[in-house]
Short mmCIF file of C-alpha atoms and ligand atoms in Angstrom, two decimals:
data_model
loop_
_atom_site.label_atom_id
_atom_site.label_comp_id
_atom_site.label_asym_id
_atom_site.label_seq_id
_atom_site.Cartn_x
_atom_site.Cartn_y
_atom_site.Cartn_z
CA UNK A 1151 58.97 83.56 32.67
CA UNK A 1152 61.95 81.39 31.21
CA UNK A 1153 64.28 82.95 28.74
CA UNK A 1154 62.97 80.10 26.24
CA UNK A 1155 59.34 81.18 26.88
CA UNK A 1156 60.23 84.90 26.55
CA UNK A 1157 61.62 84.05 23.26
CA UNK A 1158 58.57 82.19 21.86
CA UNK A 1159 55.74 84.38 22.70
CA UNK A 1160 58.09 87.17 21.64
CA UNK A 1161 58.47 85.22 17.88
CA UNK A 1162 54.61 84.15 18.33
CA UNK A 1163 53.35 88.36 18.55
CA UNK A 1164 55.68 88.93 15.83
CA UNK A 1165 54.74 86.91 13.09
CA UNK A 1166 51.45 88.33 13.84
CA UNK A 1167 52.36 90.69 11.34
CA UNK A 1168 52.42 87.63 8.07
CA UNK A 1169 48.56 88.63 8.72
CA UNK A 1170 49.60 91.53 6.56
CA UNK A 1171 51.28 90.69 4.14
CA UNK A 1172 49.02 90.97 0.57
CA UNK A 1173 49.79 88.42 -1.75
CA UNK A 1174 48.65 89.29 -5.75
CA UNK A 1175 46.02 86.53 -5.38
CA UNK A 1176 42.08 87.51 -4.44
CA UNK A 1177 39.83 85.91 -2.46
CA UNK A 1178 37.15 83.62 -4.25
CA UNK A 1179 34.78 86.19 -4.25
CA UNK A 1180 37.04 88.87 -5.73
CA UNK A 1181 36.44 90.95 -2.70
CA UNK A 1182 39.99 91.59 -1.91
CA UNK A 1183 43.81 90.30 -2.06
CA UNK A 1184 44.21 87.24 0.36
CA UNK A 1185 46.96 87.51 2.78
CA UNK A 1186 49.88 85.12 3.44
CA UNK A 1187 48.90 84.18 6.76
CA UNK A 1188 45.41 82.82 5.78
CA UNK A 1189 47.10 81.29 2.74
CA UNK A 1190 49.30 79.34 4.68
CA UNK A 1191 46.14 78.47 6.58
CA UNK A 1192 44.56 77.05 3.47
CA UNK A 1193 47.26 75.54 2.26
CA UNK A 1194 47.68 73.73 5.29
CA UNK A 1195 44.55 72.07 5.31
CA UNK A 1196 44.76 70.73 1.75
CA UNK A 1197 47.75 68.65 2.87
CA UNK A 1198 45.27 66.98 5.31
CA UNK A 1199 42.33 66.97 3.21
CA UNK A 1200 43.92 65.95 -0.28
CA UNK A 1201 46.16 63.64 1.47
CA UNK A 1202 45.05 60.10 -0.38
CA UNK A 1203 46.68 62.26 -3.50
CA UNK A 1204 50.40 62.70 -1.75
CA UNK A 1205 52.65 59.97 -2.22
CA UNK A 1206 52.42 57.57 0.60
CA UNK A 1207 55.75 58.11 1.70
CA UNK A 1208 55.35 61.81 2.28
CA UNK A 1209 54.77 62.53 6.28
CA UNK A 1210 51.72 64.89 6.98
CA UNK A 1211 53.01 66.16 9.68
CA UNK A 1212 56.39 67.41 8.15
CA UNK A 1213 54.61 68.46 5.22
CA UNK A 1214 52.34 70.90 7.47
CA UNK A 1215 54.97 72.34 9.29
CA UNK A 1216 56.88 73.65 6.23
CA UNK A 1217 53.40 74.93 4.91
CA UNK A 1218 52.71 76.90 8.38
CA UNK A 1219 55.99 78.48 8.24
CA UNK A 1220 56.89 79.15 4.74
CA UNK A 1221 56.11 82.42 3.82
CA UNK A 1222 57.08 84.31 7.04
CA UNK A 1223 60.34 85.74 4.98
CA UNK A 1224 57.79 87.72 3.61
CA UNK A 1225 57.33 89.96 6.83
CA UNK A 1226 60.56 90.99 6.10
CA UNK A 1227 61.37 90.47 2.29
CA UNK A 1228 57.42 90.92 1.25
CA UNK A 1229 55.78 88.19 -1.36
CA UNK A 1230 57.11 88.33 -4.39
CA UNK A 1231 54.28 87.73 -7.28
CA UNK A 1232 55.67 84.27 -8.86
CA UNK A 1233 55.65 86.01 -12.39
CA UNK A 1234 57.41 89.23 -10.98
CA UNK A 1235 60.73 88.65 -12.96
CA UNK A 1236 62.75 91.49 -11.85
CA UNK A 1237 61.28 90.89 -7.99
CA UNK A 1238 62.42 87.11 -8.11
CA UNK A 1239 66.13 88.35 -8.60
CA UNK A 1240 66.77 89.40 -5.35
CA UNK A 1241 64.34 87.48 -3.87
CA UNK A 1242 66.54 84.68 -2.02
CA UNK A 1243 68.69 87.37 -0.80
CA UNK A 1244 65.91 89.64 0.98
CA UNK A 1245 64.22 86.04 2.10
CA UNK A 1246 67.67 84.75 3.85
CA UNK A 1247 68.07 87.79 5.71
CA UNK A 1248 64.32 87.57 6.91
CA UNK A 1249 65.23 84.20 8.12
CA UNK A 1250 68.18 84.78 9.61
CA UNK A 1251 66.03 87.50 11.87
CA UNK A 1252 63.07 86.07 12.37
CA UNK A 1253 63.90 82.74 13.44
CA UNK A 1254 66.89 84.63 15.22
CA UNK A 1255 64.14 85.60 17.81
CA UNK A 1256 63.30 82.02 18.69
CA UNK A 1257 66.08 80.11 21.46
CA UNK A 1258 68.75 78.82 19.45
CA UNK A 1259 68.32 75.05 19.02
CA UNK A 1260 64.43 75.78 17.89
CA UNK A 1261 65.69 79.21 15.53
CA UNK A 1262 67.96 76.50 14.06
CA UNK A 1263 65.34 73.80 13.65
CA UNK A 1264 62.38 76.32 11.84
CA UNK A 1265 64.87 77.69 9.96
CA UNK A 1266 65.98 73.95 8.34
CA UNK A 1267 62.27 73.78 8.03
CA UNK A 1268 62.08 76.85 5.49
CA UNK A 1269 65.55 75.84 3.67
CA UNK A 1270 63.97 72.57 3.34
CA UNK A 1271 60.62 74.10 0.92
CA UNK A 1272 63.33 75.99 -0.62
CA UNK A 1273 65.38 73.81 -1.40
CA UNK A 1274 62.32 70.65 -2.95
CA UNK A 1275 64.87 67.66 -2.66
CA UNK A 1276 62.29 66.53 -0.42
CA UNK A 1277 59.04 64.79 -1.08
CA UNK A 1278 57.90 66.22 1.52
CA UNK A 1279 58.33 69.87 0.64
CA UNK A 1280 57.52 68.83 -2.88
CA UNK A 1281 54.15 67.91 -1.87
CA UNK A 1282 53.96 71.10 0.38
CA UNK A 1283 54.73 73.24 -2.92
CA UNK A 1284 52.49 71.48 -4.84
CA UNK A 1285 49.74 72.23 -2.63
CA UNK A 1286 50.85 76.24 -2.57
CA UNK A 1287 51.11 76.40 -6.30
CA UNK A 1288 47.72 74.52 -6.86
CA UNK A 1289 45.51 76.82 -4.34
CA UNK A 1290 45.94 80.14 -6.49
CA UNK A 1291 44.81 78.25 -9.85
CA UNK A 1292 41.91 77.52 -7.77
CA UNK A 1293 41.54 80.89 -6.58
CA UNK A 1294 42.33 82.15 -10.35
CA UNK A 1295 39.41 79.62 -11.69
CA UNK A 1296 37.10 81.02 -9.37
CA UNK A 1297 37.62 84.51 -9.93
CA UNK A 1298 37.62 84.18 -13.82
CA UNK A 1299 40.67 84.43 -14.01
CA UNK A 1300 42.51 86.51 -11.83
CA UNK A 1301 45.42 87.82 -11.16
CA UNK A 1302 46.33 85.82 -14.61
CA UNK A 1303 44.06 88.12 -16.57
CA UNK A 1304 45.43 91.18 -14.33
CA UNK A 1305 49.09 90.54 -15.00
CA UNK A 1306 48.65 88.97 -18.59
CA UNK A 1307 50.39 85.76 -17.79
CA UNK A 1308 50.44 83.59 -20.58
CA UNK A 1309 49.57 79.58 -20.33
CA UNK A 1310 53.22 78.49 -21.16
CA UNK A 1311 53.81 80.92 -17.86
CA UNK A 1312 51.40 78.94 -15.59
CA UNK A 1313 52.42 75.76 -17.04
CA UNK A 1314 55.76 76.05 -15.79
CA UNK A 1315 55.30 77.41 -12.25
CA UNK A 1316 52.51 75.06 -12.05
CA UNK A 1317 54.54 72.20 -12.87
CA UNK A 1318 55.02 71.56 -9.01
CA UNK A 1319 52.41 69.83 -8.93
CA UNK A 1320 53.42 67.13 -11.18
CA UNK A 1321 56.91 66.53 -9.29
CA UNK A 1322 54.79 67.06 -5.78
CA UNK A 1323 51.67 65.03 -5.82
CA UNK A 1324 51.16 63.28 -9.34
CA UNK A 1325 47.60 61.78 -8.46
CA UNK A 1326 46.34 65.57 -8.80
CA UNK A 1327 48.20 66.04 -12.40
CA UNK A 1328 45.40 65.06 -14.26
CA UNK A 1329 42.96 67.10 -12.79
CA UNK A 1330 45.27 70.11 -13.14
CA UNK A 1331 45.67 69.85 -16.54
CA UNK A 1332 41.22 69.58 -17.01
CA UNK A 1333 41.41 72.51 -14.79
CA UNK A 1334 43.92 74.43 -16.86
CA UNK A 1335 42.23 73.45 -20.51
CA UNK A 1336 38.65 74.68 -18.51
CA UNK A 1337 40.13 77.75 -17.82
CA UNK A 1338 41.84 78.37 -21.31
CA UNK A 1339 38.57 77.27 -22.95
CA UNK A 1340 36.91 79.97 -20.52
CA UNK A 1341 39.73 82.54 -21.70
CA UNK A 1342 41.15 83.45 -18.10
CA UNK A 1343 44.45 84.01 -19.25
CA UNK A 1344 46.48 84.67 -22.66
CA UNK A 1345 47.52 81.65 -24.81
CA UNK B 87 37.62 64.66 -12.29
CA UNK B 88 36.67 61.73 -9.78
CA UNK B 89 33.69 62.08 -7.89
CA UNK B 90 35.40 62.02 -4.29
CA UNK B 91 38.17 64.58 -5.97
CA UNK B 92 35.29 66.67 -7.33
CA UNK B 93 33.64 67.02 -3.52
CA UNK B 94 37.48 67.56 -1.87
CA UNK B 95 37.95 70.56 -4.35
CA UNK B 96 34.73 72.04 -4.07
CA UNK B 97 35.05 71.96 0.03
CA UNK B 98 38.72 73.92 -0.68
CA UNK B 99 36.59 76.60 -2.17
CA UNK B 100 34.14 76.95 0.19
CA UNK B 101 36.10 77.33 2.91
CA UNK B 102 38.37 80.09 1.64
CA UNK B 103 35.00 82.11 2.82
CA UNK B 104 36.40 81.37 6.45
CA UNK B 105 39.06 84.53 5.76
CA UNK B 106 36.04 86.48 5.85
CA UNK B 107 34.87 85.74 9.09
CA UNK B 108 35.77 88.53 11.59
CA UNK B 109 36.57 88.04 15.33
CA UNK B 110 36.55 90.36 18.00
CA UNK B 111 40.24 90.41 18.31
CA UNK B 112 42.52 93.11 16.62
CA UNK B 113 46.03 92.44 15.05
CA UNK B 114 48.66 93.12 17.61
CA UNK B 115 48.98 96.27 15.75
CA UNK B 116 45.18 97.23 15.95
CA UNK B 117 44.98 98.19 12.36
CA UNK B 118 41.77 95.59 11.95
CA UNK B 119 39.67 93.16 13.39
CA UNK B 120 41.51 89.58 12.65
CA UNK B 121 39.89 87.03 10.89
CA UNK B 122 39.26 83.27 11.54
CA UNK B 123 41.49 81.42 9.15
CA UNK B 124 44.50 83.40 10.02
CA UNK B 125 43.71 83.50 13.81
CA UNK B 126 43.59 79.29 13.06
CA UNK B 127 46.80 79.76 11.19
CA UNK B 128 48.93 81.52 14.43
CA UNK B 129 47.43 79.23 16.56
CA UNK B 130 48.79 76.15 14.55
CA UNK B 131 52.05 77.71 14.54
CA UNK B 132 52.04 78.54 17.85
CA UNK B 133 51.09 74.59 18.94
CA UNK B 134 54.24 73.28 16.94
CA UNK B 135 56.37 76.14 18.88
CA UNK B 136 54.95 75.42 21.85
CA UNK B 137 55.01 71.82 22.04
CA UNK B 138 57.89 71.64 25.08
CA UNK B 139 55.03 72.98 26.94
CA UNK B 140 52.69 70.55 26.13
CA UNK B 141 51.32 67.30 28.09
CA UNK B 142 54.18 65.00 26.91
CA UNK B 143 50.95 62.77 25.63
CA UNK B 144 49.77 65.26 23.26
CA UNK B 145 49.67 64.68 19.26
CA UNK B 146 50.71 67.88 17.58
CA UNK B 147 49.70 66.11 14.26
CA UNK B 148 46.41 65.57 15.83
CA UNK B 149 46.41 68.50 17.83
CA UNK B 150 46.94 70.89 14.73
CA UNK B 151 44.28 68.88 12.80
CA UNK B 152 41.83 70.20 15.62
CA UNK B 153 42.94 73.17 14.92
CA UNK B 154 42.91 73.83 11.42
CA UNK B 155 39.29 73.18 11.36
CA UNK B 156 37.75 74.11 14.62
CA UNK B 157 36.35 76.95 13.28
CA UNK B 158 35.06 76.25 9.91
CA UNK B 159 31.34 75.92 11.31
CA UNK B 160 31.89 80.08 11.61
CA UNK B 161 31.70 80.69 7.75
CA UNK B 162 27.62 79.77 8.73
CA UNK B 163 26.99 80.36 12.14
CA UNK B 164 29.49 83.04 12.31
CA UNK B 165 31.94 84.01 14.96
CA UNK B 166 30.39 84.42 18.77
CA UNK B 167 32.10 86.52 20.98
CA UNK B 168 33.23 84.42 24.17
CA UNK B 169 31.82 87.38 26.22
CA UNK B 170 28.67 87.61 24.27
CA UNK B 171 26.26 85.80 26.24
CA UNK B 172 23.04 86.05 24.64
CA UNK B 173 25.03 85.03 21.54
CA UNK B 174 26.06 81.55 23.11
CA UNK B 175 22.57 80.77 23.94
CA UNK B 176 22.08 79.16 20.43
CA UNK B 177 25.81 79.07 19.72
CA UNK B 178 25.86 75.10 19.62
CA UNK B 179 22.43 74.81 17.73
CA UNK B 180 24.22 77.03 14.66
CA UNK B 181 27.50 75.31 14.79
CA UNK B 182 26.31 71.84 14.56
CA UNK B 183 23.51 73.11 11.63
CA UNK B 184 26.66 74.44 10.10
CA UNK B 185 29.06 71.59 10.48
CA UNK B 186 26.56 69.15 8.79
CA UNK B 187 26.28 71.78 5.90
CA UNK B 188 30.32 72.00 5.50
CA UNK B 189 31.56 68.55 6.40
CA UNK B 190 28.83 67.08 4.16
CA UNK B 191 30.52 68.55 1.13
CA UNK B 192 33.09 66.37 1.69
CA UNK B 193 33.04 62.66 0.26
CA UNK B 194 31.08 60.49 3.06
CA UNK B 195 34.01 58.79 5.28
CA UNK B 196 36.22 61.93 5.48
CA UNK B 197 33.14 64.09 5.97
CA UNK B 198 32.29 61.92 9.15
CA UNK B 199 36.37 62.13 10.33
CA UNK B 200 35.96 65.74 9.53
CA UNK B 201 32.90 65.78 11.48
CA UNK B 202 34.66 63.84 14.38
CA UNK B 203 37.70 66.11 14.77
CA UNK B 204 35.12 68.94 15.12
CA UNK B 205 33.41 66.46 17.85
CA UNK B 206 36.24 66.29 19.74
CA UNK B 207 37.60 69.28 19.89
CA UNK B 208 34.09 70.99 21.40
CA UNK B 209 33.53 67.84 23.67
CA UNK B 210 36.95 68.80 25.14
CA UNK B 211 37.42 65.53 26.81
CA UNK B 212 40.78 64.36 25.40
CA UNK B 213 44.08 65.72 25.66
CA UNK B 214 44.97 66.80 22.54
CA UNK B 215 41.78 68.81 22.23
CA UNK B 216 42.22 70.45 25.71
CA UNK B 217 46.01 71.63 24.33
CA UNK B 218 44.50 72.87 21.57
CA UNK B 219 42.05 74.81 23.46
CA UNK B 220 44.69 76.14 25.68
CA UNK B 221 46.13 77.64 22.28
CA UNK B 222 42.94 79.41 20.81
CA UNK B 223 42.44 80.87 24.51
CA UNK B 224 46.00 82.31 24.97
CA UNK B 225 46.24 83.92 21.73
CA UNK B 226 43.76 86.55 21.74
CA UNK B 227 45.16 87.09 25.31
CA UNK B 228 48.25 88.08 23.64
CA UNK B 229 46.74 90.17 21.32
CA UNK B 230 45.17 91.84 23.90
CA UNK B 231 47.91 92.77 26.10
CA UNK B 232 49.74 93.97 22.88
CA UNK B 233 46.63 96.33 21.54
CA UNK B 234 46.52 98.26 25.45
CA UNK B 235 43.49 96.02 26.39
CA UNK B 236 42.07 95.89 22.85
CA UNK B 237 38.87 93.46 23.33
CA UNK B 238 38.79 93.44 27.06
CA UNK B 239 38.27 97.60 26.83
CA UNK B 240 35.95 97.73 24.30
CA UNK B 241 33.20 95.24 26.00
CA UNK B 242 34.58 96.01 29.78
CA UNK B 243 35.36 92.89 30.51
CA UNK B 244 36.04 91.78 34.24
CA UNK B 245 39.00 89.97 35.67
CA UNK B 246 37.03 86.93 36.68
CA UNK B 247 35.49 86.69 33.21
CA UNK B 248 38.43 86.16 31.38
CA UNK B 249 39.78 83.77 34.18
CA UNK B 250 37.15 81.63 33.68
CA UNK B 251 37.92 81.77 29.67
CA UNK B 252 41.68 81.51 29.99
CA UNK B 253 41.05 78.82 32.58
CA UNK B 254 41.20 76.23 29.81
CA UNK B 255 45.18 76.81 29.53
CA UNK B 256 45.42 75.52 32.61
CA UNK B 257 43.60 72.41 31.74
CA UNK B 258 45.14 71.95 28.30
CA UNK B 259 48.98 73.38 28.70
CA UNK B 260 49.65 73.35 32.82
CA UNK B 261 52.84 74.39 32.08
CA UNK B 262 52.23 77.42 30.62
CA UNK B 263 49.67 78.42 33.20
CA UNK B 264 52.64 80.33 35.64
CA UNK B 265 53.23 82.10 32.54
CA UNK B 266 50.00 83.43 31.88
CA UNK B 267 49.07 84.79 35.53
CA UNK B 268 51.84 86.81 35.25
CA UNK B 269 50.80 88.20 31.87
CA UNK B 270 47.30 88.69 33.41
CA UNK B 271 49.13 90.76 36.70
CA UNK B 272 50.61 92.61 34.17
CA UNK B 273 47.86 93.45 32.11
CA UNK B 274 45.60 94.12 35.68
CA UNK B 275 48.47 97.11 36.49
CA UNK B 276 48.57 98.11 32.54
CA UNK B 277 44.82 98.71 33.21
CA UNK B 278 43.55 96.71 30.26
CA UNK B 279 40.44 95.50 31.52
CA UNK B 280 38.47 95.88 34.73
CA UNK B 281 38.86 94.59 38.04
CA1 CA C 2418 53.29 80.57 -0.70
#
């Protein structure tokens, strides 16, 4: 087997281990917390099946790629719940040196390439990664709705809260504003979270 | 809410069930059986890092596409064990009951291209389908060399059984084929599965 090769399967049975990573959000039926690697899954396949709603210039493919690889800092750095104040402080720091090892196992020139893939969705200059974030924000107000509310009504996370992390979806895929905002006023009407 | 909008988000929902389909296959670290929307998340991952390896004709757009959804017909017909033969009997029969069910959720023409990716990647007659195949068999191989044997103990599988599964990397990814007889030798000596 190549060096190269050795290197990929080697990165491939490691981030095996995204599978367990919990993130604060439950599954639809409430039956447990959803891990990052099937959210990434999820997520992925809204950018192809929501696609009419992305701006036209935003390439699918790109857009997926970021998706399928953006929360493996977490094998390392954990998620950190989006309303976790004191966990988002250190965040970037625990998530760079994640990145820095796990795309360290991959051969250089690829390490280099994932890794400008994942500074790319961190960075949203892109409208590609700004679609891709949309997309991640938008799947646990879904998940929220369905569950009557959540991991809102869990944490007590106000609307002002939501309104503001789920903001991404304006900048990332406009078209799906609107319906966000019927969602939102659906689930305030429904009281899943504080007002 | 538009109507097509309406259908896209209530497809989302339904298949976040998908996470609660179990396969035979343990996490490298054997702590639980894996499920199938994070199995079809690795597997997505692993065709983009993979891709050097791939016919030079392939579509990784189109090829992780197939991917993402080849096994959303298992959140009703379940997931059958490739070494479960009386369970593959009527395998087809469920998945095609179940892929009318799922991809009808969907607003008509995407429903259909749904329905056609699905086509295509079970026909196995084009190349980006046979790559993708190539993926979905080599992972669980990996898995199993990294759990001792894992699914290949438990059910006694034979040698020439799982040649005839794996077989489908050679079709799909030929140049990743030297690669996995090795991994199979090594696995043989290991004593993960029976001769
Ligand atoms: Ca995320």
């Amino acid at each position: 087997m190549s060096n190269a090769l050795e290197q990929q399967i080697a990165f491939i049975i490691e981030i095996d281990k995204l599978k367990q990573v919990l993130r604060q959000t439950l599954l639809t039926d409430s039956s447990r917390r959803e891990n990052s690697a099937e959210h990434s899954w999820h997520i992925a396949l809204m950018a192809v099946i929501l696609q009419e709603y992305a701006p036209p210039e935003v390439d699918i493919l790109h857009a997926i790629k970021l998706l399928l690889i953006h929360d493996l800092v977490e094998i390392d750095a954990g998620d950190t719940f989006c309303y976790d104040d004191r966990g988002n402080l250190d965040k970037a720091e625990r998530e760079i040196k994640a990145a820095e090892r796990l795309f360290g196992l991959l051969p250089p020139v690829q390490g280099q390439q994932l890794r400008q893939l994942w500074d790319e969705y961190e960075a949203q200059e892109t409208i590609d990664s700004r679609y891709a974030k949309a997309l991640d924000c938008l799947q646990p107000v879904l998940h929220n709705q369905q569950t009557q509310g959540g991991t809102w009504k869990l944490h007590g996370v106000t609307r002002d809260r939501i309104m503001k992390r789920i903001s991404a979806v304006k900048e990332g895929a406009p078209r799906l504003w609107p319906f966000v905002l019927q969602l939102l006023d659906d689930c305030e009407k429904a009281g899943y979270f504080r007002v």
